[in-house]
Coordinates of N, CA, C and O in Angstrom, one line a residue:
S14 N 0.9 -1.2 0.0 CA 0.0 0.0 0.0 C 0.9 1.2 0.0 O 2.1 1.2 0.4
P15 N 0.4 2.4 -0.4 CA 1.2 3.6 -0.4 C 1.7 4.0 1.0 O 2.7 4.5 1.2
L16 N 0.8 3.6 2.0 CA 1.3 4.0 3.4 C 2.5 3.1 3.8 O 3.4 3.7 4.4
M17 N 2.5 1.9 3.4 CA 3.6 1.0 3.7 C 4.9 1.5 3.0 O 6.0 1.5 3.5
E18 N 4.7 2.0 1.7 CA 5.9 2.5 1.0 C 6.4 3.8 1.7 O 7.6 3.9 1.8
Q19 N 5.5 4.6 2.2 CA 6.0 5.8 3.0 C 6.7 5.4 4.3 O 7.7 6.0 4.7
L20 N 6.2 4.4 4.9 CA 6.9 3.9 6.1 C 8.3 3.4 5.8 O 9.2 3.6 6.6
I21 N 8.4 2.7 4.7 CA 9.7 2.2 4.3 C 10.7 3.3 4.0 O 11.8 3.3 4.3
F22 N 10.2 4.3 3.2 CA 11.0 5.5 2.9 C 11.4 6.2 4.2 O 12.6 6.7 4.3
F23 N 10.5 6.4 5.2 CA 10.9 7.0 6.4 C 12.0 6.1 7.2 O 12.9 6.7 7.8
H24 N 11.8 4.8 7.2 CA 12.8 4.0 7.8 C 14.2 4.2 7.1 O 15.2 4.3 7.9
D25 N 14.2 4.2 5.8 CA 15.5 4.4 5.1 C 16.1 5.7 5.4 O 17.3 5.8 5.6
H26 N 15.2 6.8 5.4 CA 15.7 8.1 5.8 C 16.3 8.2 7.2 O 17.4 8.7 7.4
T27 N 15.7 7.6 8.1 CA 16.2 7.6 9.5 C 17.4 6.7 9.6 O 18.4 7.1 10.3
M28 N 17.5 5.6 8.9 CA 18.7 4.8 9.0 C 19.9 5.6 8.4 O 21.1 5.4 8.8
V29 N 19.7 6.3 7.3 CA 20.8 7.1 6.7 C 21.3 8.1 7.7 O 22.5 8.3 7.9
V30 N 20.4 8.8 8.4 CA 20.8 9.8 9.4 C 21.6 9.1 10.5 O 22.6 9.6 11.0
L31 N 21.1 8.0 11.0 CA 21.8 7.3 12.1 C 23.1 6.7 11.7 O 24.1 6.8 12.5
I32 N 23.2 6.3 10.4 CA 24.6 5.8 9.9 C 25.6 6.9 9.9 O 26.7 6.8 10.2
L33 N 25.1 8.1 9.5 CA 26.0 9.3 9.4 C 26.4 9.6 10.8 O 27.6 10.0 11.0
I34 N 25.5 9.6 11.8 CA 25.8 10.0 13.2 C 26.9 9.0 13.7 O 27.9 9.3 14.3
V35 N 26.6 7.7 13.6 CA 27.5 6.6 14.1 C 28.9 6.7 13.4 O 29.9 6.6 14.1
T36 N 28.9 7.0 12.1 CA 30.2 7.1 11.4 C 31.0 8.3 11.9 O 32.2 8.2 12.2
F37 N 30.3 9.4 12.1 CA 31.0 10.6 12.5 C 31.5 10.4 13.9 O 32.7 10.8 14.2
V38 N 30.7 9.9 14.8 CA 31.1 9.7 16.2 C 32.3 8.7 16.3 O 33.2 8.8 17.1
G39 N 32.1 7.6 15.5 CA 33.2 6.6 15.5 C 34.5 7.2 15.0 O 35.6 6.9 15.5
Y40 N 34.5 8.0 13.9 CA 35.7 8.7 13.4 C 36.3 9.5 14.5 O 37.5 9.5 14.7
I41 N 35.5 10.3 15.1 CA 36.0 11.2 16.2 C 36.6 10.4 17.3 O 37.7 10.8 17.8
M42 N 36.0 9.3 17.7 CA 36.6 8.5 18.8 C 37.9 7.9 18.4 O 38.8 7.8 19.2
F43 N 37.9 7.3 17.1 CA 39.1 6.8 16.6 C 40.3 7.8 16.6 O 41.4 7.5 16.9
Y44 N 39.9 9.0 16.1 CA 40.9 10.0 16.0 C 41.4 10.5 17.4 O 42.6 10.6 17.6
L45 N 40.5 10.6 18.4 CA 41.0 11.0 19.7 C 41.7 9.9 20.4 O 42.6 10.2 21.2
F46 N 41.5 8.6 20.0 CA 42.2 7.5 20.7 C 43.6 7.5 20.3 O 44.5 7.2 21.1
F47 N 44.0 7.8 19.1 CA 45.4 7.8 18.6 C 46.0 9.2 18.6 O 47.2 9.3 18.2
N48 N 45.3 10.3 18.9 CA 45.9 11.6 18.9 C 46.1 12.0 20.3 O 45.3 12.1 21.1
F49 N 47.4 12.4 20.6 CA 47.7 12.8 22.0 C 48.0 14.3 22.0 O 48.3 14.8 23.1
L50 N 47.7 15.0 21.0 CA 47.8 16.5 21.0 C 46.6 17.1 21.5 O 45.4 16.7 21.3
V51 N 46.7 18.2 22.3 CA 45.6 18.8 22.9 C 45.6 20.3 22.5 O 46.6 21.0 22.6
N52 N 44.5 20.8 22.0 CA 44.3 22.2 21.7 C 43.6 22.9 22.8 O 42.5 22.6 23.1
R53 N 44.3 23.8 23.5 CA 43.7 24.4 24.7 C 42.6 25.4 24.4 O 41.7 25.6 25.2
Y54 N 42.6 25.9 23.2 CA 41.5 26.8 22.7 C 40.2 26.0 22.4 O 39.1 26.5 22.5
L55 N 40.4 24.7 22.1 CA 39.2 23.8 21.8 C 38.6 23.3 23.0 O 37.4 22.9 23.0
L56 N 39.3 23.2 24.1 CA 38.8 22.7 25.3 C 37.7 23.6 26.0 O 36.8 23.2 26.6
E57 N 38.0 24.9 26.0 CA 37.1 25.9 26.6 C 36.6 26.9 25.5 O 37.0 28.1 25.6
S58 N 35.8 26.5 24.7 CA 35.3 27.3 23.6 C 33.8 27.3 23.5 O 33.2 26.3 23.5
Q59 N 33.2 28.6 23.5 CA 31.8 28.6 23.4 C 31.3 28.3 22.0 O 30.2 27.8 21.9
E60 N 32.1 28.5 21.0 CA 31.6 28.1 19.7 C 31.4 26.6 19.6 O 30.5 26.2 19.0
V61 N 32.3 25.8 20.2 CA 32.2 24.4 20.1 C 30.9 24.0 20.9 O 30.2 23.1 20.4
E62 N 30.7 24.6 22.0 CA 29.5 24.2 22.8 C 28.2 24.6 22.1 O 27.2 23.8 22.1
I63 N 28.2 25.7 21.4 CA 27.1 26.1 20.6 C 26.8 25.1 19.5 O 25.7 24.6 19.2
I64 N 27.9 24.6 18.8 CA 27.8 23.7 17.7 C 27.3 22.4 18.2 O 26.3 21.8 17.6
W65 N 27.8 21.8 19.3 CA 27.4 20.5 19.7 C 26.0 20.6 20.5 O 25.5 19.5 20.9
T66 N 25.5 21.8 20.7 CA 24.1 21.9 21.2 C 23.1 22.0 20.0 O 22.1 21.4 20.1
I67 N 23.4 22.8 19.1 CA 22.5 23.1 17.9 C 22.5 22.0 16.9 O 21.4 21.7 16.4
L68 N 23.6 21.3 16.7 CA 23.7 20.3 15.7 C 22.7 19.1 16.0 O 22.0 18.6 15.1
P69 N 22.7 18.6 17.2 CA 21.7 17.5 17.5 C 20.2 18.0 17.4 O 19.3 17.2 16.9
A70 N 19.9 19.3 17.7 CA 18.6 19.8 17.5 C 18.2 19.8 16.0 O 17.1 19.5 15.6
I71 N 19.2 20.2 15.2 CA 18.9 20.2 13.7 C 18.7 18.7 13.2 O 17.8 18.5 12.4
I72 N 19.5 17.8 13.7 CA 19.3 16.4 13.3 C 18.0 15.9 13.7 O 17.3 15.2 13.0
L73 N 17.5 16.2 14.9 CA 16.2 15.8 15.4 C 15.1 16.4 14.6 O 14.1 15.7 14.3
I74 N 15.2 17.6 14.1 CA 14.3 18.2 13.2 C 14.2 17.5 11.9 O 13.1 17.2 11.3
F75 N 15.4 17.0 11.4 CA 15.4 16.3 10.1 C 14.7 14.9 10.3 O 14.2 14.3 9.3
I76 N 14.6 14.4 11.5 CA 13.9 13.1 11.7 C 12.4 13.4 12.1 O 11.5 12.7 11.7
A77 N 12.1 14.5 12.8 CA 10.8 14.7 13.4 C 9.8 15.2 12.3 O 8.6 14.7 12.3
F78 N 10.2 16.0 11.4 CA 9.2 16.5 10.4 C 8.7 15.4 9.5 O 7.5 15.3 9.3
P79 N 9.6 14.5 8.9 CA 9.0 13.4 8.1 C 8.1 12.4 9.0 O 7.1 11.9 8.5
S80 N 8.5 12.3 10.3 CA 7.7 11.4 11.1 C 6.3 12.0 11.4 O 5.3 11.3 11.4
L81 N 6.3 13.3 11.7 CA 4.9 13.9 11.8 C 4.1 13.9 10.6 O 2.9 13.6 10.7
R82 N 4.7 14.1 9.5 CA 4.0 14.0 8.2 C 3.4 12.6 8.0 O 2.2 12.4 7.6
L83 N 4.2 11.6 8.3 CA 3.7 10.2 8.2 C 2.6 9.9 9.2 O 1.7 9.2 8.8
L84 N 2.7 10.4 10.4 CA 1.6 10.2 11.4 C 0.3 10.7 10.9 O -0.8 10.1 11.0
Y85 N 0.4 11.9 10.3 CA -0.9 12.5 9.8 C -1.4 11.7 8.6 O -2.6 11.6 8.4
L86 N -0.5 11.2 7.7 CA -0.9 10.4 6.6 C -1.6 9.1 7.0 O -2.6 8.7 6.4
L87 N -1.1 8.5 8.1 CA -1.7 7.3 8.6 C -3.1 7.5 9.2 O -3.9 6.6 9.2
D88 N -3.3 8.6 9.8 CA -4.6 8.9 10.4 C -5.6 9.5 9.5 O -6.8 9.8 9.8
E89 N -5.2 9.9 8.2 CA -6.1 10.5 7.3 C -7.2 9.6 6.8 O -6.9 8.5 6.4
I90 N -8.4 10.0 6.9 CA -9.6 9.2 6.4 C -10.2 9.9 5.2 O -10.7 11.0 5.2
N91 N -10.0 9.2 4.0 CA -10.6 9.7 2.8 C -12.0 9.2 2.6 O -12.5 8.4 3.4
N92 N -12.6 9.5 1.5 CA -13.9 9.0 1.2 C -13.9 7.5 0.9 O -13.4 7.2 -0.2
P93 N -14.4 6.6 1.7 CA -14.1 5.2 1.5 C -15.1 4.7 0.4 O -16.3 5.1 0.3
S94 N -14.7 3.7 -0.3 CA -15.5 3.0 -1.3 C -16.2 1.9 -0.7 O -17.3 1.5 -1.1
I95 N -15.6 1.3 0.3 CA -16.2 0.1 1.0 C -15.8 0.2 2.5 O -14.7 0.7 2.9
T96 N -16.7 -0.3 3.3 CA -16.5 -0.3 4.8 C -16.6 -1.8 5.2 O -17.5 -2.5 4.9
L97 N -15.6 -2.2 6.0 CA -15.5 -3.5 6.5 C -15.5 -3.5 8.0 O -14.6 -2.8 8.6
K98 N -16.5 -4.1 8.7 CA -16.5 -4.1 10.2 C -15.8 -5.4 10.6 O -16.1 -6.5 10.2
T99 N -14.8 -5.3 11.6 CA -14.0 -6.4 12.0 C -14.2 -6.5 13.5 O -14.0 -5.6 14.2
I100 N -14.6 -7.7 14.0 CA -14.7 -7.9 15.4 C -13.9 -9.1 15.9 O -13.9 -10.2 15.3
G101 N -13.0 -8.8 16.8 CA -12.1 -9.9 17.3 C -12.7 -10.7 18.4 O -13.3 -10.2 19.3
H102 N -12.6 -12.0 18.3 CA -13.0 -13.0 19.3 C -11.8 -13.8 19.7 O -10.8 -13.7 19.0
Q103 N -11.9 -14.6 20.7 CA -10.8 -15.4 21.0 C -10.7 -16.5 20.0 O -11.7 -17.2 19.7
W104 N -9.6 -16.6 19.3 CA -9.3 -17.6 18.3 C -9.9 -17.4 16.9 O -9.7 -18.2 16.0
Y105 N -10.7 -16.3 16.7 CA -11.2 -16.1 15.4 C -11.6 -14.6 15.3 O -11.8 -13.9 16.2
W106 N -11.9 -14.2 14.0 CA -12.4 -12.8 13.7 C -13.7 -12.9 13.0 O -13.9 -13.8 12.2
S107 N -14.6 -12.0 13.2 CA -15.8 -11.9 12.5 C -15.7 -10.6 11.6 O -15.3 -9.6 12.0
Y108 N -16.2 -10.8 10.4 CA -16.2 -9.7 9.4 C -17.6 -9.4 8.9 O -18.4 -10.4 8.7
E109 N -17.9 -8.2 8.6 CA -19.2 -7.8 8.1 C -19.0 -6.7 7.1 O -18.4 -5.6 7.4
Y110 N -19.4 -6.9 5.9 CA -19.4 -5.9 4.9 C -20.6 -4.9 5.1 O -21.7 -5.3 4.8
S111 N -20.4 -3.8 5.7 CA -21.5 -2.9 6.1 C -22.2 -2.3 4.9 O -23.4 -1.9 5.1
D112 N -21.6 -2.2 3.8 CA -22.3 -1.6 2.6 C -23.3 -2.6 1.9 O -24.0 -2.2 1.1
F113 N -23.3 -3.9 2.3 CA -24.1 -4.9 1.7 C -25.0 -5.5 2.8 O -24.6 -5.6 4.0
L114 N -26.2 -5.9 2.5 CA -27.1 -6.5 3.5 C -26.7 -8.0 3.7 O -26.5 -8.7 2.8
D115 N -26.7 -8.3 4.9 CA -26.5 -9.7 5.4 C -25.3 -10.4 4.7 O -25.3 -11.5 4.3
L116 N -24.2 -9.7 4.8 CA -22.9 -10.3 4.3 C -21.9 -10.3 5.4 O -21.2 -9.3 5.6
E117 N -22.0 -11.3 6.2 CA -21.0 -11.4 7.4 C -20.6 -12.8 7.5 O -21.3 -13.8 7.1
F118 N -19.4 -13.0 8.0 CA -18.9 -14.4 8.2 C -17.8 -14.4 9.3 O -17.3 -13.3 9.7
D119 N -17.5 -15.6 9.8 CA -16.4 -15.7 10.7 C -15.2 -16.4 10.0 O -15.3 -17.1 9.0
S120 N -14.0 -16.0 10.5 CA -12.8 -16.5 9.8 C -11.9 -17.1 10.9 O -11.4 -16.5 11.8
Y121 N -11.8 -18.5 10.8 CA -11.0 -19.3 11.7 C -9.7 -19.6 11.1 O -9.6 -19.9 9.9
M122 N -8.7 -19.7 12.0 CA -7.4 -20.2 11.5 C -7.5 -21.7 11.2 O -8.0 -22.4 11.9
V123 N -6.8 -22.1 10.0 CA -6.8 -23.5 9.6 C -5.8 -24.2 10.5 O -4.7 -23.8 10.6
G124 N -6.2 -25.3 11.1 CA -5.3 -26.1 11.9 C -4.3 -26.8 11.1 O -4.4 -27.0 9.8
T125 N -3.2 -27.2 11.7 CA -2.1 -27.8 11.0 C -2.5 -29.1 10.4 O -2.0 -29.5 9.3
V126 N -3.4 -29.9 11.0 CA -3.9 -31.1 10.5 C -4.7 -30.9 9.2 O -4.5 -31.7 8.2
D127 N -5.5 -29.9 9.1 CA -6.3 -29.6 8.0 C -5.6 -28.8 6.9 O -6.2 -28.6 5.8
L128 N -4.5 -28.4 7.1 CA -3.7 -27.5 6.2 C -3.4 -28.3 4.9 O -2.9 -29.4 4.9
S129 N -3.6 -27.6 3.7 CA -3.2 -28.2 2.5 C -1.7 -28.1 2.2 O -1.0 -27.4 3.0
E130 N -1.2 -28.7 1.2 CA 0.2 -28.7 0.9 C 0.8 -27.3 0.6 O 1.9 -27.0 0.9
S131 N -0.1 -26.5 0.0 CA 0.3 -25.2 -0.4 C -0.1 -24.1 0.6 O 0.1 -22.9 0.4
G132 N -0.6 -24.5 1.8 CA -1.1 -23.6 2.8 C 0.1 -23.1 3.7 O 1.2 -23.6 3.7
F133 N -0.2 -22.0 4.3 CA 0.8 -21.4 5.2 C 0.4 -21.6 6.7 O -0.7 -21.2 7.1
R134 N 1.2 -22.3 7.4 CA 0.9 -22.7 8.8 C 0.8 -21.5 9.6 O 1.6 -20.5 9.6
L135 N -0.2 -21.4 10.5 CA -0.6 -20.4 11.5 C -0.9 -19.0 10.8 O -1.0 -18.0 11.4
L136 N -1.1 -19.0 9.4 CA -1.5 -17.8 8.7 C -2.8 -18.0 7.9 O -3.6 -17.1 7.8
D137 N -3.0 -19.2 7.4 CA -4.2 -19.5 6.6 C -5.4 -19.5 7.4 O -5.4 -20.0 8.5
V138 N -6.5 -19.1 6.8 CA -7.9 -19.1 7.4 C -8.9 -19.8 6.5 O -8.6 -20.0 5.3
D139 N -10.0 -20.2 7.1 CA -11.0 -20.9 6.3 C -11.8 -20.0 5.4 O -12.2 -20.3 4.3
N140 N -12.1 -18.7 5.8 CA -12.8 -17.8 5.1 C -11.9 -16.5 5.0 O -11.7 -15.8 6.0
R141 N -11.5 -16.2 3.8 CA -10.6 -15.0 3.6 C -11.5 -13.8 3.3 O -12.5 -13.9 2.7
V142 N -11.0 -12.7 3.7 CA -11.6 -11.4 3.4 C -11.2 -11.0 2.0 O -10.0 -11.0 1.6
V143 N -12.1 -10.6 1.1 CA -11.8 -10.2 -0.2 C -12.1 -8.7 -0.3 O -13.2 -8.2 0.0
L144 N -11.1 -7.9 -0.6 CA -11.1 -6.5 -0.7 C -10.8 -6.0 -2.1 O -9.9 -6.5 -2.7
P145 N -11.4 -4.9 -2.6 CA -11.0 -4.4 -3.9 C -9.7 -3.7 -4.0 O -9.2 -3.1 -3.0
M146 N -9.1 -3.7 -5.1 CA -7.8 -3.0 -5.4 C -8.1 -1.6 -5.9 O -9.2 -1.4 -6.6
N147 N -7.2 -0.7 -5.7 CA -7.3 0.7 -6.2 C -8.6 1.4 -5.7 O -9.2 2.2 -6.5
S148 N -9.0 1.2 -4.5 CA -10.1 1.9 -3.9 C -9.8 2.1 -2.4 O -9.1 1.2 -1.8
Q149 N -10.3 3.2 -1.9 CA -10.1 3.4 -0.5 C -11.0 2.6 0.4 O -12.2 2.4 0.1
I150 N -10.5 2.0 1.4 CA -11.2 1.0 2.3 C -11.1 1.5 3.7 O -10.1 2.0 4.2
R151 N -12.3 1.5 4.3 CA -12.4 1.9 5.7 C -12.7 0.7 6.5 O -13.6 -0.1 6.2
M152 N -12.0 0.5 7.6 CA -12.2 -0.7 8.5 C -12.5 -0.3 9.9 O -11.8 0.6 10.4
L153 N -13.6 -0.8 10.4 CA -14.0 -0.5 11.8 C -13.6 -1.7 12.6 O -14.0 -2.8 12.3
V154 N -12.8 -1.5 13.6 CA -12.3 -2.6 14.4 C -12.7 -2.5 15.8 O -12.6 -1.5 16.5
S155 N -13.3 -3.7 16.4 CA -13.7 -3.8 17.7 C -13.4 -5.2 18.2 O -13.0 -6.1 17.4
A156 N -13.7 -5.5 19.5 CA -13.5 -6.8 20.0 C -14.7 -7.2 20.8 O -15.5 -6.3 21.3
A157 N -15.0 -8.5 21.0 CA -16.2 -8.9 21.8 C -15.8 -9.4 23.2 O -16.6 -9.3 24.1
D158 N -14.5 -9.8 23.4 CA -14.2 -10.4 24.7 C -13.0 -9.7 25.3 O -13.0 -9.2 26.4
V159 N -11.8 -9.8 24.7 CA -10.6 -9.3 25.2 C -9.9 -8.4 24.2 O -10.4 -8.2 23.1
I160 N -8.8 -7.7 24.6 CA -8.1 -6.9 23.7 C -7.3 -7.7 22.6 O -6.6 -8.6 22.9
H161 N -7.6 -7.3 21.4 CA -6.9 -7.9 20.2 C -6.2 -6.8 19.5 O -6.3 -5.6 19.7
S162 N -5.4 -7.2 18.5 CA -4.7 -6.3 17.6 C -4.7 -6.8 16.2 O -4.0 -7.8 15.9
W163 N -5.5 -6.2 15.4 CA -5.7 -6.6 13.9 C -4.6 -6.0 13.1 O -4.4 -4.7 13.1
T164 N -3.8 -6.8 12.5 CA -2.7 -6.2 11.7 C -2.4 -7.0 10.4 O -2.6 -8.2 10.3
V165 N -2.1 -6.2 9.4 CA -1.6 -6.8 8.1 C -0.3 -6.1 7.8 O -0.3 -4.9 7.3
P166 N 0.9 -6.7 8.1 CA 2.2 -6.0 8.0 C 2.5 -5.6 6.6 O 3.1 -4.5 6.4
A167 N 2.1 -6.3 5.5 CA 2.4 -5.9 4.2 C 1.7 -4.6 3.8 O 2.2 -3.9 2.9
L168 N 0.5 -4.3 4.4 CA -0.2 -3.1 4.1 C 0.2 -1.9 5.1 O -0.3 -0.8 4.9
G169 N 1.0 -2.3 6.1 CA 1.3 -1.2 7.1 C 0.2 -0.9 8.0 O 0.1 0.3 8.4
M170 N -0.7 -1.8 8.2 CA -1.9 -1.5 9.0 C -1.9 -2.3 10.3 O -1.5 -3.4 10.3
K171 N -2.3 -1.6 11.4 CA -2.4 -2.2 12.7 C -3.4 -1.4 13.5 O -3.3 -0.1 13.6
A172 N -4.4 -2.0 14.0 CA -5.4 -1.4 14.8 C -5.7 -2.2 16.1 O -5.9 -3.4 15.9
D173 N -5.9 -1.6 17.2 CA -6.2 -2.3 18.4 C -7.7 -2.5 18.4 O -8.5 -1.6 18.1
A174 N -8.1 -3.8 18.8 CA -9.5 -4.1 18.9 C -9.8 -4.2 20.4 O -9.4 -5.2 21.0
I175 N -10.6 -3.3 20.9 CA -10.9 -3.2 22.3 C -12.4 -3.3 22.5 O -13.1 -2.7 21.8
P176 N -12.8 -4.1 23.5 CA -14.2 -4.3 23.7 C -14.9 -3.0 24.1 O -14.4 -2.2 24.9
G177 N -16.0 -2.7 23.5 CA -16.7 -1.4 23.8 C -16.2 -0.2 23.1 O -16.8 0.9 23.3
R178 N -15.2 -0.4 22.3 CA -14.7 0.8 21.5 C -14.6 0.4 20.0 O -14.2 -0.7 19.7
L179 N -14.9 1.4 19.2 CA -14.8 1.2 17.8 C -13.7 2.0 17.2 O -13.7 3.3 17.2
N180 N -12.6 1.4 16.7 CA -11.5 2.0 16.1 C -11.6 2.0 14.6 O -12.2 1.1 14.1
Q181 N -11.1 3.1 14.0 CA -11.3 3.2 12.5 C -9.9 3.4 11.9 O -9.1 4.2 12.3
I182 N -9.7 2.6 10.8 CA -8.5 2.8 10.0 C -8.9 2.8 8.5 O -9.9 2.3 8.2
S183 N -8.0 3.5 7.8 CA -8.3 3.6 6.4 C -7.1 3.2 5.6 O -5.9 3.6 6.0
F184 N -7.2 2.5 4.5 CA -6.1 2.1 3.7 C -6.5 1.9 2.2 O -7.6 1.9 1.9
F185 N -5.4 1.8 1.5 CA -5.6 1.7 0.0 C -4.6 0.6 -0.5 O -3.5 0.6 -0.2
I186 N -5.2 -0.4 -1.2 CA -4.4 -1.5 -1.7 C -4.1 -1.2 -3.2 O -5.1 -1.1 -4.0
N187 N -2.9 -1.0 -3.6 CA -2.6 -0.7 -5.0 C -1.9 -1.9 -5.8 O -1.6 -1.7 -7.0
R188 N -1.8 -3.1 -5.2 CA -1.3 -4.3 -5.9 C -2.2 -5.4 -5.6 O -2.6 -5.6 -4.4
P189 N -2.5 -6.3 -6.6 CA -3.2 -7.5 -6.2 C -2.3 -8.5 -5.5 O -1.1 -8.5 -5.6
G190 N -3.0 -9.3 -4.6 CA -2.1 -10.3 -3.9 C -2.9 -10.9 -2.7 O -4.0 -10.5 -2.5
L191 N -2.2 -11.8 -2.1 CA -2.8 -12.5 -0.9 C -1.9 -11.9 0.3 O -0.8 -12.2 0.4
F192 N -2.6 -11.2 1.1 CA -1.9 -10.5 2.3 C -2.4 -11.2 3.5 O -3.6 -11.4 3.8
F193 N -1.4 -11.7 4.3 CA -1.8 -12.4 5.6 C -1.7 -11.4 6.8 O -0.9 -10.6 6.9
G194 N -2.7 -11.5 7.6 CA -2.8 -10.7 8.8 C -2.6 -11.6 10.0 O -2.5 -12.8 10.0
Q195 N -2.4 -10.9 11.1 CA -2.1 -11.6 12.4 C -2.8 -10.8 13.5 O -3.1 -9.6 13.4
C196 N -3.0 -11.5 14.6 CA -3.4 -10.8 15.9 C -2.1 -10.7 16.7 O -1.6 -11.7 17.2
S197 N -1.6 -9.5 16.8 CA -0.3 -9.4 17.5 C -0.4 -8.8 18.9 O -1.1 -7.8 19.0

């Protein structure tokens, strides 16, 4: 999904910043370990203190702005084409297509004994959710008994299912495929 692509870009951006910091600090430590010369003007200098105070703040801004942008993108709710209501139970999930009358089903995990040769252990279910591609999807998530967490890692989606509370997430699928979810 586009949100997962943005999450991957943010991860790569943050890793580049962290690699630059670790490389710079490692170089300075290596240089100081083998250098026995001391500059007395560098030890008590306000300019150096200003630099090592302002530089981390600038680095944090380079990480914080993309992070805040991504947080707002993840919470943005567009005009959905379809709404899927998801209710977590112990050991299974119930799904209801709210836009259609009487279209609801339960989805149980397939046991290892009943699993086909091409099935995925601990991921396959007996009734799969079918969602359209290239359309905005709204999902309402709740639970009937205990706290659950509905997640599909490939789509970058995760929502807590809490009894008595209705959480809403929105996502967009731009590639066809079989995406596995988990209760994490």
